[in-house]
Amino acid sequence: MFIGITQRLTEEKKYKELRETLALEWGDLFSNSILFKDFIPLALSYGIDFNHYTPYLKAVILSGGNDLSAFSDDILSKKRDAYEMKIIEYCLKTDTPLLGICRGAQMIAYYFNSTLEKLSHHIGDHQVILNDGSSFICNSFHNYAIINLGRNLEILARAKDQSIEAFKHKDKSIFGLMWHIERKNGLNNTKILNEWLKLVKEKK
């Protein structure tokens, strides 16, 4: 079963070319974590219409990297936003499980008219507090944080400064995590991730 993953867009100035890149940690995660033993990652290319991938996908992950175009004039951010917007709309229409990681979570939150702000102290080890009051340490690599959620989204976890670290859609199989599950300390707590993966496995 394939899980599609969007990629970071970069410009290689030496060779004057644009590149799609996916961190090697994603391969390690799918190879070594029992959570993903039933799945194979499929890197999505921006040069291929997303509809060509859909017959093969069990779920989709919007990965990290790049700022949202709302906070950057970078043409690569705009290109990525447009592609991921189509993915979100497809997942909403078909109830295909969708998981946003860091930048991906911001993209989903932005799509649903949430409020994002630039905040400091969100780089490095980070304490996350779940709704049940339990907490854990995870990684954190973002400068923009989610402050308020738009309609149809509900909070699953917060940071100490009350910014939103995890959320889900009230009716669809759509989740967002602000930490990187593929990096060190990304699986220190898998409660929310397991909830999403259960929906993936249940999808026909």
XYZ file of C-alpha atoms in Angstrom:
204
model
C 0.000 0.000 0.000
C 1.417 3.378 -1.004
C 1.373 6.562 1.030
C 2.130 9.576 -1.145
C 4.501 12.210 0.259
C 4.984 15.719 -1.082
C 8.543 16.963 -1.394
C 10.534 20.079 -0.600
C 11.251 22.293 -3.614
C 14.782 23.705 -3.899
C 16.872 25.642 -6.395
C 20.320 24.260 -7.221
C 22.102 27.418 -8.320
C 25.289 25.675 -9.456
C 23.380 23.683 -12.065
C 20.619 26.262 -12.534
C 17.814 23.778 -11.944
C 14.863 23.292 -9.645
C 14.784 20.094 -7.607
C 12.332 18.006 -5.626
C 13.935 16.633 -2.471
C 12.756 14.242 0.230
C 14.810 13.676 3.373
C 16.367 10.225 3.714
C 14.740 9.982 7.140
C 11.421 9.219 5.444
C 12.845 6.040 3.956
C 14.323 5.110 7.327
C 10.960 5.675 8.994
C 9.087 3.411 6.597
C 11.827 0.777 6.719
C 12.459 0.664 10.444
C 9.275 1.718 12.236
C 6.724 -1.010 12.921
C 4.037 1.672 12.562
C 4.678 1.884 8.801
C 5.545 -1.769 8.102
C 2.480 -2.225 5.868
C 3.201 0.819 3.693
C 5.611 2.031 1.020
C 6.324 5.764 0.610
C 5.713 7.251 -2.830
C 7.386 10.610 -3.480
C 5.004 12.869 -5.412
C 6.428 14.879 -8.308
C 5.086 18.367 -8.978
C 5.478 17.726 -12.687
C 2.846 14.969 -12.593
C -0.834 15.742 -12.130
C -1.851 14.456 -8.709
C -4.855 12.692 -10.237
C -2.472 10.236 -11.903
C -1.328 9.075 -8.460
C -4.719 8.673 -6.803
C -5.543 5.096 -7.945
C -2.426 3.837 -6.135
C -2.598 5.803 -2.886
C -3.956 4.692 0.460
C -3.159 8.046 2.061
C -1.103 11.219 1.628
C 1.442 13.062 3.778
C 2.233 16.739 3.234
C 5.869 16.946 4.362
C 7.926 19.790 5.799
C 10.184 22.326 4.096
C 9.531 25.656 2.330
C 7.455 28.482 3.812
C 3.846 28.979 2.835
C 3.414 31.471 0.021
C 1.349 33.581 2.445
C 4.651 34.358 4.199
C 6.972 34.332 1.194
C 7.088 35.638 -2.373
C 9.179 32.629 -3.385
C 7.875 31.095 -6.604
C 8.671 27.609 -5.260
C 6.390 28.168 -2.274
C 3.583 29.244 -4.598
C 4.086 26.192 -6.798
C 4.025 23.878 -3.821
C 0.967 25.563 -2.285
C -1.014 25.149 -5.493
C -0.181 21.441 -5.718
C -0.958 20.751 -2.075
C -4.216 22.673 -2.280
C -5.366 20.182 -4.912
C -4.366 17.316 -2.636
C -6.356 18.738 0.284
C -9.420 19.198 -1.904
C -9.111 15.645 -3.220
C -8.780 14.201 0.284
C -11.801 16.169 1.461
C -13.884 14.964 -1.471
C -12.871 11.303 -1.200
C -12.156 11.118 2.554
C -8.645 9.931 1.776
C -6.517 10.083 4.960
C -4.231 13.126 4.951
C -1.456 13.973 7.406
C 0.350 17.298 7.502
C 3.841 17.406 9.025
C 5.209 20.808 10.131
C 4.856 22.873 6.946
C 2.188 20.397 5.841
C 0.207 21.007 9.036
C 0.491 24.757 8.422
C -0.782 24.241 4.871
C -3.854 22.364 6.083
C -4.496 24.892 8.839
C -4.168 27.764 6.359
C -6.573 26.056 3.953
C -9.207 26.048 6.705
C -8.668 29.746 7.486
C -6.679 29.262 10.670
C -4.429 31.975 12.105
C -0.647 31.560 11.843
C 1.981 33.878 13.297
C 5.757 34.066 13.377
C 6.944 33.040 16.843
C 10.372 32.541 18.403
C 11.583 29.611 20.518
C 10.118 26.932 18.255
C 13.420 25.485 17.070
C 14.918 22.554 18.984
C 13.491 20.179 21.577
C 9.939 21.135 22.396
C 7.384 20.152 25.031
C 3.968 19.200 23.707
C 0.909 18.905 25.955
C -1.943 16.620 24.896
C -5.583 17.312 25.741
C -5.483 14.730 28.553
C -2.760 16.742 30.310
C 0.097 14.362 29.518
C 3.199 15.779 27.874
C 6.274 14.682 25.973
C 9.355 16.142 24.286
C 9.548 16.218 20.496
C 11.558 18.007 17.828
C 10.595 21.416 16.484
C 11.856 23.125 13.324
C 9.299 25.827 12.524
C 9.230 29.604 12.817
C 5.521 29.991 12.114
C 3.019 28.659 14.634
C -0.712 28.013 14.488
C -2.501 30.351 16.914
C -6.177 29.681 16.209
C -7.904 26.984 14.162
C -10.521 27.613 11.525
C -13.881 25.917 11.219
C -14.078 22.105 11.218
C -10.703 21.653 12.927
C -10.159 20.715 16.574
C -7.085 20.959 18.808
C -5.309 17.786 19.929
C -2.165 19.263 21.516
C -0.527 22.572 22.394
C 2.922 23.927 23.173
C 3.711 25.717 26.443
C 3.040 29.074 24.786
C -0.443 27.771 23.846
C 0.287 27.624 20.121
C -1.284 24.588 18.470
C 0.984 21.575 17.940
C -1.560 19.036 16.661
C -5.099 19.048 15.317
C -7.583 17.035 13.292
C -10.627 17.599 11.137
C -13.906 17.016 12.947
C -15.405 14.842 10.197
C -12.639 13.830 7.776
C -9.465 11.738 8.129
C -7.241 14.826 8.151
C -4.611 15.443 10.839
C -1.779 17.915 11.374
C 1.374 17.576 13.506
C 3.852 20.410 13.925
C 6.752 18.084 14.748
C 8.618 15.841 12.300
C 7.742 12.171 12.829
C 10.635 11.163 10.564
C 13.328 12.919 12.632
C 14.877 12.328 16.050
C 12.299 12.523 18.867
C 9.518 12.396 16.284
C 8.006 9.209 17.669
C 8.338 9.914 21.390
C 4.546 9.878 21.544
C 2.540 8.162 18.791
C -0.986 8.457 20.173
C -2.171 10.906 17.515
C -0.185 9.265 14.731
C -1.711 5.879 15.609
C -5.181 7.397 15.429
C -4.468 8.574 11.873
C -2.839 5.290 10.824
C -5.880 3.394 12.053
C -8.013 5.412 9.650
C -5.540 4.674 6.844
C -5.768 0.938 7.449
C -9.556 1.066 7.583
C -9.902 2.888 4.265
C -11.149 0.597 1.501
